[in-house]
Short mmCIF file of C-alpha atoms in Angstrom, two decimals:
data_model
loop_
_atom_site.label_atom_id
_atom_site.label_comp_id
_atom_site.label_asym_id
_atom_site.label_seq_id
_atom_site.Cartn_x
_atom_site.Cartn_y
_atom_site.Cartn_z
CA MET A 13 0.03 -0.09 -0.12
CA LYS A 14 1.43 3.51 -0.82
CA HIS A 15 1.35 6.20 1.79
CA LEU A 16 -0.28 9.75 1.29
CA THR A 17 0.77 12.65 3.62
CA ILE A 18 -1.62 15.66 3.85
CA LEU A 19 0.64 17.99 6.47
CA VAL A 20 -0.80 20.22 8.99
CA PRO A 21 1.50 23.01 9.15
CA ASP A 22 2.11 25.04 12.51
CA GLY A 23 0.31 28.63 12.43
CA LYS A 24 -2.75 29.98 10.67
CA ASN A 25 -3.86 27.35 7.75
CA ASN A 26 -7.25 27.05 5.51
CA LEU A 27 -9.03 24.06 7.17
CA SER A 28 -11.06 23.59 3.92
CA SER A 29 -8.12 22.43 1.82
CA ILE A 30 -7.13 20.11 4.52
CA ILE A 31 -10.56 18.71 4.93
CA GLY A 32 -11.25 18.84 1.19
CA ALA A 33 -8.18 17.01 0.54
CA TYR A 34 -8.88 14.12 2.81
CA GLN A 35 -12.41 13.44 1.56
CA LEU A 36 -11.63 13.51 -1.77
CA TRP A 37 -8.67 10.88 -1.33
CA MET A 38 -10.79 8.71 1.09
CA LYS A 39 -13.61 8.75 -1.49
CA ALA A 40 -11.13 7.64 -4.22
CA ASN A 41 -9.86 4.96 -1.71
CA GLU A 42 -13.44 3.58 -1.17
CA TYR A 43 -14.67 3.80 -5.17
CA TRP A 44 -11.16 1.65 -5.91
CA LYS A 45 -12.24 -0.89 -3.03
CA GLN A 46 -15.78 -0.80 -4.78
CA LYS A 47 -14.02 -2.04 -8.15
CA GLY A 48 -12.79 -5.17 -6.29
CA LYS A 49 -9.08 -3.47 -5.96
CA GLN A 50 -7.04 -3.23 -2.66
CA THR A 51 -6.91 -0.13 -1.17
CA LEU A 52 -4.34 2.06 -3.14
CA TYR A 53 -3.28 4.56 -0.43
CA LYS A 54 -2.99 4.93 3.48
CA ILE A 55 -4.08 8.60 4.15
CA GLU A 56 -2.58 10.45 7.14
CA LEU A 57 -2.29 13.73 8.54
CA ALA A 58 1.18 14.93 9.96
CA GLY A 59 2.30 17.96 11.36
CA ILE A 60 5.14 18.78 13.98
CA SER A 61 2.44 19.60 16.69
CA GLU A 62 -0.17 17.13 18.48
CA ASN A 63 -2.92 19.88 18.03
CA ILE A 64 -3.21 22.83 15.55
CA GLU A 65 -5.95 25.38 16.16
CA PHE A 66 -8.20 27.01 13.26
CA ASN A 67 -10.29 30.17 12.65
CA ASP A 68 -9.30 31.57 16.22
CA GLY A 69 -9.57 28.10 18.10
CA LEU A 70 -13.21 27.49 16.84
CA PHE A 71 -11.74 24.35 15.23
CA THR A 72 -8.85 22.10 16.09
CA VAL A 73 -7.08 19.17 14.40
CA LYS A 74 -5.02 16.63 15.80
CA PRO A 75 -3.07 14.90 13.12
CA HIS A 76 -2.63 11.09 12.69
CA THR A 77 1.24 11.59 13.42
CA ASN A 78 4.49 13.68 13.72
CA ILE A 79 6.28 13.75 10.72
CA ILE A 80 9.62 12.49 12.59
CA ASN A 81 7.48 9.05 12.44
CA LEU A 82 7.50 8.98 8.62
CA LYS A 83 10.89 7.82 7.12
CA GLU A 84 9.35 7.56 3.73
CA THR A 85 5.88 8.82 1.98
CA ASP A 86 4.80 8.55 -1.43
CA LEU A 87 2.66 11.71 -2.01
CA ILE A 88 2.82 14.85 0.12
CA ILE A 89 0.14 17.57 0.00
CA ILE A 90 0.70 21.09 1.56
CA PRO A 91 -2.44 23.18 2.45
CA SER A 92 -3.12 26.77 1.69
CA LEU A 93 -1.77 29.00 4.47
CA ASP A 94 -2.83 32.43 5.58
CA HIS A 95 -0.94 35.57 4.63
CA ASN A 96 1.60 35.74 6.98
CA TYR A 97 4.03 33.84 4.89
CA GLU A 98 7.12 34.66 6.56
CA ASN A 99 5.86 33.88 10.05
CA THR A 100 4.49 30.47 8.98
CA ILE A 101 7.73 29.66 6.98
CA SER A 102 10.00 30.40 10.30
CA ASN A 103 7.59 28.44 12.63
CA ASN A 104 7.61 25.31 10.33
CA GLU A 105 11.69 25.33 9.73
CA PRO A 106 11.50 21.17 10.64
CA LEU A 107 8.45 20.57 8.09
CA ILE A 108 10.60 22.62 5.25
CA GLN A 109 13.60 20.40 6.03
CA TRP A 110 11.40 17.14 6.04
CA LEU A 111 9.93 18.19 2.82
CA SER A 112 13.34 18.59 1.07
CA ASP A 113 14.74 15.31 2.68
CA GLN A 114 11.55 13.34 1.38
CA TYR A 115 11.89 14.71 -2.07
CA GLN A 116 15.35 13.34 -2.41
CA LYS A 117 14.06 9.95 -1.54
CA GLY A 118 11.54 10.04 -4.19
CA SER A 119 8.48 11.73 -2.54
CA GLU A 120 6.04 13.76 -4.78
CA ILE A 121 5.00 16.92 -3.49
CA ALA A 122 1.59 19.02 -4.11
CA SER A 123 0.77 22.37 -2.75
CA ILE A 124 -2.44 24.19 -2.27
CA CYS A 125 -2.82 27.79 -2.96
CA THR A 126 -0.72 29.60 -0.90
CA GLY A 127 1.05 26.29 0.27
CA ALA A 128 3.42 27.20 -2.62
CA PHE A 129 5.19 29.57 0.00
CA LEU A 130 6.07 26.62 2.11
CA LEU A 131 7.35 24.37 -0.70
CA ALA A 132 9.20 27.48 -2.21
CA ALA A 133 10.82 27.93 0.90
CA SER A 134 12.56 24.41 0.65
CA GLY A 135 14.32 25.39 -2.49
CA LEU A 136 12.87 22.71 -4.49
CA LEU A 137 10.77 24.84 -6.58
CA ASN A 138 13.84 26.80 -7.53
CA GLY A 139 14.51 26.99 -11.40
CA LYS A 140 10.99 25.27 -11.83
CA SER A 141 7.65 26.54 -12.65
CA CYS A 142 4.53 27.07 -10.01
CA SER A 143 1.31 28.80 -9.27
CA THR A 144 -0.35 29.82 -6.69
CA HIS A 145 -3.48 32.29 -5.94
CA TRP A 146 -3.24 35.24 -8.01
CA ILE A 147 -4.01 37.89 -5.44
CA VAL A 148 -0.55 37.09 -3.73
CA ALA A 149 1.47 36.77 -7.11
CA ASP A 150 3.65 39.84 -6.38
CA SER A 151 4.50 38.96 -2.85
CA PHE A 152 5.61 35.60 -4.15
CA ARG A 153 7.77 36.74 -6.85
CA ASN A 154 9.60 39.72 -4.67
CA MET A 155 10.30 36.49 -1.82
CA PHE A 156 11.12 34.02 -4.36
CA PRO A 157 12.68 35.94 -7.80
CA GLU A 158 14.30 32.23 -8.85
CA ILE A 159 10.85 30.50 -9.51
CA ASN A 160 8.94 30.86 -12.71
CA LEU A 161 5.65 31.98 -11.50
CA GLN A 162 2.72 31.28 -13.68
CA ALA A 163 0.09 32.89 -11.67
CA ASP A 164 -2.32 31.91 -14.73
CA LYS A 165 -1.91 28.36 -14.33
CA LEU A 166 -4.37 26.57 -12.48
CA ILE A 167 -1.82 23.33 -11.97
CA THR A 168 1.73 22.95 -12.63
CA ASP A 169 3.29 19.61 -12.96
CA GLU A 170 7.29 19.35 -12.82
CA ASN A 171 9.53 16.48 -11.96
CA GLY A 172 7.11 15.24 -9.07
CA LEU A 173 6.35 19.07 -7.90
CA TYR A 174 2.77 20.05 -8.22
CA THR A 175 1.19 23.57 -7.50
CA ASN A 176 -2.10 25.29 -8.07
CA GLY A 177 -3.90 28.43 -8.02
CA GLY A 178 -5.99 29.69 -5.52
CA ALA A 179 -8.89 29.07 -3.19
CA TYR A 180 -11.26 25.95 -4.18
CA SER A 181 -9.60 25.44 -6.95
CA PHE A 182 -7.36 22.90 -5.12
CA LEU A 183 -10.06 20.49 -5.65
CA ASN A 184 -9.42 20.44 -9.63
CA LEU A 185 -5.79 19.78 -8.48
CA MET A 186 -7.03 16.74 -6.29
CA LEU A 187 -8.91 15.45 -8.93
CA TYR A 188 -5.76 15.75 -11.54
CA LEU A 189 -3.56 13.72 -8.72
CA ILE A 190 -6.41 11.19 -8.15
CA GLU A 191 -6.73 10.58 -12.08
CA LYS A 192 -3.04 10.27 -12.32
CA LYS A 193 -2.69 7.75 -9.34
CA TYR A 194 -5.88 5.62 -9.79
CA ASP A 195 -7.60 6.47 -13.10
CA ARG A 196 -9.82 8.78 -15.05
CA GLU A 197 -12.83 6.84 -14.16
CA THR A 198 -12.25 7.21 -10.30
CA ALA A 199 -11.31 10.74 -10.80
CA ILE A 200 -14.84 11.38 -12.60
CA TYR A 201 -16.48 9.56 -9.80
CA CYS A 202 -15.22 11.81 -7.55
CA ALA A 203 -15.99 14.84 -9.68
CA LYS A 204 -19.40 13.51 -9.74
CA VAL A 205 -20.04 12.85 -6.01
CA PHE A 206 -18.44 16.29 -4.81
CA GLN A 207 -20.23 18.26 -8.03
CA ILE A 208 -16.83 19.65 -9.32
CA GLU A 209 -16.02 20.99 -12.60
CA VAL A 210 -13.55 18.62 -14.17
CA ASP A 211 -10.55 19.40 -16.46
CA ARG A 212 -10.27 23.38 -15.64
CA GLN A 213 -6.82 24.55 -16.87
CA SER A 214 -6.50 28.20 -16.14
CA GLN A 215 -7.54 30.66 -13.27
CA SER A 216 -7.25 33.48 -16.02
CA SER A 217 -10.73 34.11 -15.85
CA PHE A 218 -10.99 34.80 -12.03
CA LEU A 219 -7.69 36.96 -11.97
CA ILE A 220 -8.29 40.86 -11.05
CA PHE A 221 -5.21 42.62 -12.54
CA LYS A 222 -3.90 45.41 -10.21
CA GLY A 223 -0.23 45.63 -11.58
CA GLN A 224 2.91 45.42 -9.91
CA LYS A 225 3.90 48.54 -8.23
CA GLN A 226 5.87 47.15 -5.45
CA HIS A 227 9.03 48.53 -6.92
CA THR A 228 11.43 51.34 -6.60
CA ASP A 229 11.69 52.36 -10.40
CA GLU A 230 9.89 55.80 -10.65
CA VAL A 231 10.10 55.99 -14.35
CA VAL A 232 8.22 52.51 -14.63
CA LYS A 233 6.01 53.75 -12.03
CA ALA A 234 4.87 56.97 -14.12
CA ALA A 235 4.62 54.79 -17.30
CA GLN A 236 1.89 52.66 -15.54
CA THR A 237 0.01 55.46 -14.46
CA TYR A 238 0.16 57.09 -17.74
CA ILE A 239 -0.96 53.65 -19.28
CA GLU A 240 -3.92 53.41 -16.61
CA ASP A 241 -4.89 57.15 -17.28
CA ASN A 242 -5.21 56.83 -20.80
CA LEU A 243 -7.29 53.58 -21.77
CA GLN A 244 -9.11 54.75 -24.56
CA GLU A 245 -5.67 55.59 -26.66
CA LYS A 246 -3.67 53.35 -28.65
CA ILE A 247 -0.44 53.60 -26.88
CA SER A 248 3.02 51.60 -27.99
CA ALA A 249 6.02 50.83 -26.37
CA GLU A 250 7.94 52.99 -28.61
CA GLN A 251 5.73 55.69 -27.28
CA LEU A 252 6.05 55.34 -23.91
CA SER A 253 10.27 55.14 -23.93
CA TYR A 254 10.06 58.45 -26.09
CA ARG A 255 8.04 59.75 -23.38
CA PHE A 256 9.99 58.74 -20.62
CA ALA A 257 13.23 59.63 -22.33
CA VAL A 258 14.35 56.25 -22.19
CA GLY A 259 16.30 53.96 -24.74
CA ARG A 260 13.72 51.24 -25.93
CA ARG A 261 15.42 48.33 -25.18
CA GLN A 262 16.70 49.72 -21.69
CA PHE A 263 12.73 50.56 -21.14
CA ASP A 264 11.79 47.30 -21.72
CA ARG A 265 14.01 45.69 -19.38
CA ARG A 266 13.26 48.10 -16.79
CA PHE A 267 9.80 47.36 -17.16
CA ILE A 268 9.99 43.77 -17.10
CA LYS A 269 12.36 43.76 -13.92
CA ALA A 270 9.95 45.91 -12.21
CA THR A 271 6.66 44.61 -13.17
CA GLY A 272 7.00 41.02 -14.31
CA ASN A 273 5.11 41.99 -17.60
CA THR A 274 6.71 43.80 -20.98
CA PRO A 275 5.17 47.26 -21.90
CA LEU A 276 2.89 45.59 -24.40
CA GLU A 277 1.90 42.91 -22.19
CA TYR A 278 1.16 45.34 -19.22
CA LEU A 279 -0.75 47.55 -21.69
CA GLN A 280 -3.12 44.81 -22.54
CA ARG A 281 -3.53 43.37 -19.27
CA VAL A 282 -4.76 46.88 -17.88
CA LYS A 283 -7.06 47.65 -21.05
CA ILE A 284 -8.52 43.74 -20.92
CA GLU A 285 -9.28 44.44 -17.08
CA SER A 286 -10.93 47.52 -17.39
CA ALA A 287 -13.29 45.53 -20.12
CA LYS A 288 -14.09 43.15 -17.67
CA ARG A 289 -15.13 45.11 -15.03
CA THR A 290 -17.41 47.28 -17.76
CA PHE A 291 -18.47 43.73 -19.12
CA GLU A 292 -19.78 42.77 -15.46
CA SER A 293 -21.48 45.85 -14.38
CA SER A 294 -23.10 47.31 -17.64
CA ASN A 295 -24.91 46.70 -20.55
CA LYS A 296 -22.82 47.75 -22.97
CA SER A 297 -22.00 46.02 -26.19
CA ILE A 298 -18.74 44.48 -27.13
CA ASN A 299 -17.75 46.98 -29.49
CA GLU A 300 -18.68 49.75 -27.36
CA VAL A 301 -16.35 48.37 -24.50
CA MET A 302 -13.88 47.57 -27.09
CA TYR A 303 -13.51 51.25 -28.30
CA GLU A 304 -13.68 52.42 -24.59
CA VAL A 305 -10.50 50.33 -23.92
CA GLY A 306 -8.47 51.89 -27.18
CA TYR A 307 -9.11 48.69 -29.67
CA SER A 308 -10.87 49.67 -32.84
CA ASP A 309 -10.45 46.02 -34.30
CA VAL A 310 -13.02 43.34 -33.08
CA LYS A 311 -10.83 40.51 -34.02
CA SER A 312 -7.76 41.60 -32.21
CA PHE A 313 -9.84 42.77 -29.46
CA ARG A 314 -11.32 39.24 -29.14
CA GLU A 315 -7.88 37.42 -29.49
CA VAL A 316 -6.17 39.43 -26.70
CA PHE A 317 -9.32 39.22 -24.62
CA ARG A 318 -9.43 35.06 -25.07
CA LYS A 319 -5.34 35.19 -24.44
CA ILE A 320 -5.62 36.94 -21.07
CA THR A 321 -9.02 35.27 -19.45
CA GLY A 322 -9.24 32.26 -21.51
CA MET A 323 -12.83 33.24 -23.12
CA SER A 324 -13.96 35.06 -25.45
CA PRO A 325 -15.71 38.85 -24.77
CA LEU A 326 -19.10 37.40 -25.07
CA GLU A 327 -18.66 34.03 -22.93
CA TYR A 328 -16.97 36.27 -20.47
CA LYS A 329 -19.99 39.02 -20.51
CA ASN A 330 -22.47 35.68 -20.46
CA ARG A 331 -20.99 34.48 -17.19
CA TYR A 332 -20.17 37.55 -15.19
CA ASN A 333 -22.81 40.04 -16.02
CA LYS A 334 -25.26 41.05 -13.30
CA THR A 335 -27.98 41.49 -15.81
CA ALA A 336 -27.18 37.97 -17.80
CA VAL A 337 -27.26 36.03 -14.17
CA VAL A 338 -30.24 37.09 -13.28
#
């Protein structure tokens, strides 16, 4: 029998990701047995303390075992954390070292949402791709610049390390792993029991783009402000570099270093974010919104919108517009 470890780190974590992961894998085991097969995984909660409190003491979790008792395990799941990442990392140094040791022994590791911060602190993600909740993307990049953060991705899978986007999208990561470790039939069964939409690949439609401004490059900040204040204008990267008296190549390098986006990507994201908000709250047509954010060609607007959100402008409007929902 293989072994699955769901971690319960010290500190404030999100209980839902622990319970949800546990229930899904227990259901997968149950269905596996119903098909006449032996239980595939022994599932245990493990931590470094006997009891961990959640929601200001409203709930308490008592892990099955301490990590020191687990010499080897096949798959480790790191739950979502609260937003005090530095404290959580400092409070869980033995657990972080244990993660590194287990990976060297052949364990696979999956992080849920902001659990990526704990996995990143182990150094195992250095030079690799990773996802986490879009709302903490800037903080993650600042803390771990050596990791290739892909905040639009719902799931990443690289060398036995798995990460996923935010909040309850961890259910999709669990289904992904269940299909990988059991089979497609078992994953579909679990999806139907828990009523989870299968095969989601992106969290792009949920992303609210605010722009990375936690940097000290005043020229780039001025360029960002100019872009955001002139949505209806057709602005090029050449115009921006000329306006702020910086050579084009140097301007691009500084912009990417400061924001994580090229000037063109930033332009597109700001415009599409404005279009999304308009679609959500008004009855304006696709063309009206397109013109408001500086596009004159509907094909180009549609292509950029789909690239950033994963759906067409009409699909987005039909899904999120308050009138359409009613």
